[in-house]
CSV table of C-alpha atoms and ligand atoms in Angstrom, one decimal:
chain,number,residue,atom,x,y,z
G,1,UNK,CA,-17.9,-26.5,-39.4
G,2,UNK,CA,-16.6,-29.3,-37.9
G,3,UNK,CA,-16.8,-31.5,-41.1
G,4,UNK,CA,-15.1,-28.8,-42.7
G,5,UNK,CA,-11.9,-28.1,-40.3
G,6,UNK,CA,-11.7,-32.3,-40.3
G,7,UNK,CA,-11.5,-32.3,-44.0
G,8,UNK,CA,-9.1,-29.7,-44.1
G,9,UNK,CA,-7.1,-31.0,-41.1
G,10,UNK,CA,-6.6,-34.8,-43.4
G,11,UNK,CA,-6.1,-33.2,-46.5
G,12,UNK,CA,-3.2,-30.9,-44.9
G,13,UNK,CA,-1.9,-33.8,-43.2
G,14,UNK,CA,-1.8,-36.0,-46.3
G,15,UNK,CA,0.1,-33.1,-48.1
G,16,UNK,CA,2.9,-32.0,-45.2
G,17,UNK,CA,3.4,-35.8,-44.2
G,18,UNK,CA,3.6,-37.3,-47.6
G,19,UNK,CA,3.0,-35.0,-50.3
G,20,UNK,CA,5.4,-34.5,-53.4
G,21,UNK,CA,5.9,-31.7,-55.2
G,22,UNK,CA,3.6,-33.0,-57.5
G,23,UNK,CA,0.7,-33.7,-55.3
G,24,UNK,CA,1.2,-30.1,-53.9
G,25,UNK,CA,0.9,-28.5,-57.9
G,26,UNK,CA,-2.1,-31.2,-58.1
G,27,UNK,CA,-3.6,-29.9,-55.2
G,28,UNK,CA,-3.6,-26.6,-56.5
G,29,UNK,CA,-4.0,-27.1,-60.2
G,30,UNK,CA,-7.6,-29.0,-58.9
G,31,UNK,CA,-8.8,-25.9,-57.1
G,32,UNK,CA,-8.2,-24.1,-60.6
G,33,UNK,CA,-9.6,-26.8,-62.2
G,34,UNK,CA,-12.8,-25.7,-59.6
G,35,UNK,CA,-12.9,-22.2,-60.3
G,36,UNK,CA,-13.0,-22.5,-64.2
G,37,UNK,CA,-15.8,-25.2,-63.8
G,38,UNK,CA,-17.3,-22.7,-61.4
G,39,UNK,CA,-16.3,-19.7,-64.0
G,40,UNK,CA,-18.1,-22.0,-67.0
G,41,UNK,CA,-21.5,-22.2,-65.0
G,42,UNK,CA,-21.5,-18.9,-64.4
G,43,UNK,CA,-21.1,-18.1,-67.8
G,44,UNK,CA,-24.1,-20.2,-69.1
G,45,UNK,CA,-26.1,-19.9,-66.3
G,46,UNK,CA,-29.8,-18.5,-67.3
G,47,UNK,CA,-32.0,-16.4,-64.3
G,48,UNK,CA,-30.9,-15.9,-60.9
G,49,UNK,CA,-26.9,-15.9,-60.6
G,50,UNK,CA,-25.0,-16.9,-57.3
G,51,UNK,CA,-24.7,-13.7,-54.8
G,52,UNK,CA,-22.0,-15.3,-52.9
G,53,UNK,CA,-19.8,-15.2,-55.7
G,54,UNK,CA,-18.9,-13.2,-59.5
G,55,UNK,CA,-17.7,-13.4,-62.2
G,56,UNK,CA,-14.9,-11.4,-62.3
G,57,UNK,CA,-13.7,-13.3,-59.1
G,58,UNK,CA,-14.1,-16.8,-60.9
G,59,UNK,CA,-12.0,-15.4,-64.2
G,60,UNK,CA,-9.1,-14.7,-62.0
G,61,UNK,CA,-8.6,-17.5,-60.3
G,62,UNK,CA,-9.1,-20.1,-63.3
G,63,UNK,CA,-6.4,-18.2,-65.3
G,64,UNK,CA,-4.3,-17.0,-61.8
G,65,UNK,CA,-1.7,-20.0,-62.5
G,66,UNK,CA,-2.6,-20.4,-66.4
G,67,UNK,CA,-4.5,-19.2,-68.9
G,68,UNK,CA,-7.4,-20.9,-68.2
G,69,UNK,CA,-7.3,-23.0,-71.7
G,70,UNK,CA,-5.0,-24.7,-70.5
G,71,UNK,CA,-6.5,-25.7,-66.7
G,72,UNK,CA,-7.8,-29.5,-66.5
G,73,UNK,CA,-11.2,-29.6,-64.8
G,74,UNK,CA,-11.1,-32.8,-62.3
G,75,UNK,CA,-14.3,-34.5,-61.3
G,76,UNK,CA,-12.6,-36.6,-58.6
G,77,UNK,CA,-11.3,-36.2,-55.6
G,78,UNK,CA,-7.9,-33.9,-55.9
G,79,UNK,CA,-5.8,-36.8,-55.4
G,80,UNK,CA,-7.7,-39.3,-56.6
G,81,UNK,CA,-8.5,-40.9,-53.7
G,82,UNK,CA,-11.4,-40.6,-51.0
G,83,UNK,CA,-10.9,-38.9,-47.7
G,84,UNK,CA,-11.1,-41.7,-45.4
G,85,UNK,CA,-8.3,-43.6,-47.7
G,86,UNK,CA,-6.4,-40.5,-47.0
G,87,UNK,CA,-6.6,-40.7,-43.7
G,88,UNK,CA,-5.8,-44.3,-43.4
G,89,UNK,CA,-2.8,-44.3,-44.6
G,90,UNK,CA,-1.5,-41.1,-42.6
G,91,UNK,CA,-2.6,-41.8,-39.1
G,92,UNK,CA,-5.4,-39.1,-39.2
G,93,UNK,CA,-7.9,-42.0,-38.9
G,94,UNK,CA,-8.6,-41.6,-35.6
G,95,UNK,CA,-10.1,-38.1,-36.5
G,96,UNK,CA,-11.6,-39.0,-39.1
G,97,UNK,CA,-13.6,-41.8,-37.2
G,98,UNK,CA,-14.2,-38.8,-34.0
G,99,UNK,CA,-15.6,-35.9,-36.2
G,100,UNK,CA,-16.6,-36.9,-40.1
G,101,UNK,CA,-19.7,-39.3,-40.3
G,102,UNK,CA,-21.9,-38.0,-37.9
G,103,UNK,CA,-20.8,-34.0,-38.6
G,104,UNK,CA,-21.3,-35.1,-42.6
G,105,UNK,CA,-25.5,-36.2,-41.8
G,106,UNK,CA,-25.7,-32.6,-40.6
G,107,UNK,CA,-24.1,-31.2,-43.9
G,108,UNK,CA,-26.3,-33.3,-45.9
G,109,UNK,CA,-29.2,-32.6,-44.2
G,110,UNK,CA,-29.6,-36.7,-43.5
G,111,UNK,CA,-32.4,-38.2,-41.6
G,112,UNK,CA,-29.8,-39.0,-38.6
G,113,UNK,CA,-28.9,-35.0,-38.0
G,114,UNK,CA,-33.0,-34.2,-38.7
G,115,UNK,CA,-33.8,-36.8,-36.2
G,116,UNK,CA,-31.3,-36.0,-33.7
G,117,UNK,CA,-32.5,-31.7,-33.9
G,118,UNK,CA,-36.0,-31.2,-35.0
G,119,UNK,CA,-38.1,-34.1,-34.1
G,120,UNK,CA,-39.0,-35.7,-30.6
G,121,UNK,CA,-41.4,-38.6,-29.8
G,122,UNK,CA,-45.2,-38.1,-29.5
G,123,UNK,CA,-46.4,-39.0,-25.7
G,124,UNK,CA,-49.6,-40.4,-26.7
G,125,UNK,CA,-49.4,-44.2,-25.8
G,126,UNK,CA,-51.7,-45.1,-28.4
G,127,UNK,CA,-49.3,-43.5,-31.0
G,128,UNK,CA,-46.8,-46.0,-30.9
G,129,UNK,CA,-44.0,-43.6,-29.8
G,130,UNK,CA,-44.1,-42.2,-33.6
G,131,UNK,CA,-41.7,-39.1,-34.3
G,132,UNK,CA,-43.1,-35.4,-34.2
G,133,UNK,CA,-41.3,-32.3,-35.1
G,134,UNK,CA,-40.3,-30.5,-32.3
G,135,UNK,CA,-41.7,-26.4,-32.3
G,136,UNK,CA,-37.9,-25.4,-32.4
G,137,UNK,CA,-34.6,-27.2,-33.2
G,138,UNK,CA,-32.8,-28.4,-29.9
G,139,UNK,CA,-30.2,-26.2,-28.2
G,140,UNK,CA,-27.2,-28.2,-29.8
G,141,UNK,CA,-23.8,-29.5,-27.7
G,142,UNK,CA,-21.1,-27.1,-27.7
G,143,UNK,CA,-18.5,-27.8,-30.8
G,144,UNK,CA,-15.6,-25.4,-29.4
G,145,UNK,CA,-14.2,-27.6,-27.8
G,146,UNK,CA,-13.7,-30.5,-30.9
G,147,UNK,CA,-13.0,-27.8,-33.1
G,148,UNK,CA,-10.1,-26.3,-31.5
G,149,UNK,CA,-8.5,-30.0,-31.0
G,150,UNK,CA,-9.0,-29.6,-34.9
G,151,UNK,CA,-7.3,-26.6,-35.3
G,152,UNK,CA,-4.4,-27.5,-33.0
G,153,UNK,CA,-3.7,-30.6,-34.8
G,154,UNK,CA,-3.6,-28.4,-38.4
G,155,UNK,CA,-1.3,-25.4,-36.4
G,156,UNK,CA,1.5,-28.6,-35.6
G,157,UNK,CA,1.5,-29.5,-39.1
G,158,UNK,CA,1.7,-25.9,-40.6
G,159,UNK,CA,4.6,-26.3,-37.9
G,160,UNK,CA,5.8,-28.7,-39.1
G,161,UNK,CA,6.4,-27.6,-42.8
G,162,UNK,CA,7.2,-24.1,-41.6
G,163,UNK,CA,8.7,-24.1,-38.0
G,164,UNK,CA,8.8,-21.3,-36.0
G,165,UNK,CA,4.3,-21.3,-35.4
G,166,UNK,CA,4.6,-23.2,-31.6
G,167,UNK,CA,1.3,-21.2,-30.5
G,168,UNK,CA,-1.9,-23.6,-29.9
G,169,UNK,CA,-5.4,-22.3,-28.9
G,170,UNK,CA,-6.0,-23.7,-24.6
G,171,UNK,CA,-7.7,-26.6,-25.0
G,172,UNK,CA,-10.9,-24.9,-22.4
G,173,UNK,CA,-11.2,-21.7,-24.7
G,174,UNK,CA,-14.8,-20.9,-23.8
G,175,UNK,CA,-17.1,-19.8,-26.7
G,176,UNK,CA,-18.4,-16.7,-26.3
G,177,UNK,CA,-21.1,-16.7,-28.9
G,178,UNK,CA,-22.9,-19.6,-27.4
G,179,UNK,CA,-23.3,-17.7,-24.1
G,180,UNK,CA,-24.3,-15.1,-26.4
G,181,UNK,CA,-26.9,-16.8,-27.9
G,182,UNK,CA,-28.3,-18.9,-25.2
G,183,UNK,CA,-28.8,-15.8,-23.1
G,184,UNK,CA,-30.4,-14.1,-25.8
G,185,UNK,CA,-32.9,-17.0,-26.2
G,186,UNK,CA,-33.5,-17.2,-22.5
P,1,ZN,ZN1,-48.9,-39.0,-31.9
């Protein structure tokens, strides 16, 4: 989650601080390019189909803006450059460098994030301190708190492109569903 709100926090950034009319009609002429690349996998897909999306939902979106024909299907990134570049230039490195690298491992399911969650080390002295998965995944840190910083940051720059949105989440917002679900496991 937190990957996710950081990528969407640079890439709003990048668009409301320095975006042209033609990066905006990029932007969105990438997502099309998405949903007909989506739509065209769909199509030829043999067996078992995606359940989290159809069909019918693809078709519109490829051909909302044009008939889909006519969409471009990108491979890149939707500005041609990489996230961190992005950030770089806009002054969003900062979160970038706080929330994307290590929240990324998880995403990916990297050896970092595995480590860090499902293994622990073997006591036995004559093991040599080797790794053993744990029984059950550690109880991870709290993210409420990061991710509302997140949010905040994207709510100023939806401010600033439309003014008028001054409301910000409090910064100590408890999260309810971690109480929730700590109890539940107690
Ligand atoms: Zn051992």
């Amino acid at each position: 989650m937190l990957r996710s709100l950081t990528e969407c926090r640079i890439s709003l950034a990048y668009l409301v601080r320095c975006g042209t009319d033609n990066m905006w009609k990029k932007f969105r002429s990438y997502g099309a390019g998405q949903a007909k690349l989506a739509l065209l996998k769909h199509e030829e897909m043999s067996g078992q189909k995606p359940q989290f999306v159809n069909q019918e939902t693809l078709e519109a979106l490829s051909n909302e803006d044009f008939f889909q024909e006519y969409i471009e299907i990108d491979l890149g990134h939707w500005c041609g450059k990489d996230l961190r570049r992005s950030a770089d230039e806009l002054g969003t490195k900062e979160d970038y460098d706080r929330y994307y690298g290590w929240a990324s491992g998880f995403v990916h399911g990297q050896w970092g994030a595995r480590r860090d969650t499902n293994f622990t080390h073997c006591l036995n002295p004559l093991h040599r301190f080797h790794r053993i998965p744990l029984p059950r995944h550690r109880m991870l840190e709290p993210t409420m708190a990061d991710a509302i910083n997140l949010v905040n940051s994207i709510l100023s720059d939806v401010n600033a492109a439309y003014p008028g949105l001054e409301d910000r989440f409090p910064p100590d917002m408890q999260d309810d569903s971690d109480t929730a679900s700590s109890s539940e496991q107690k």
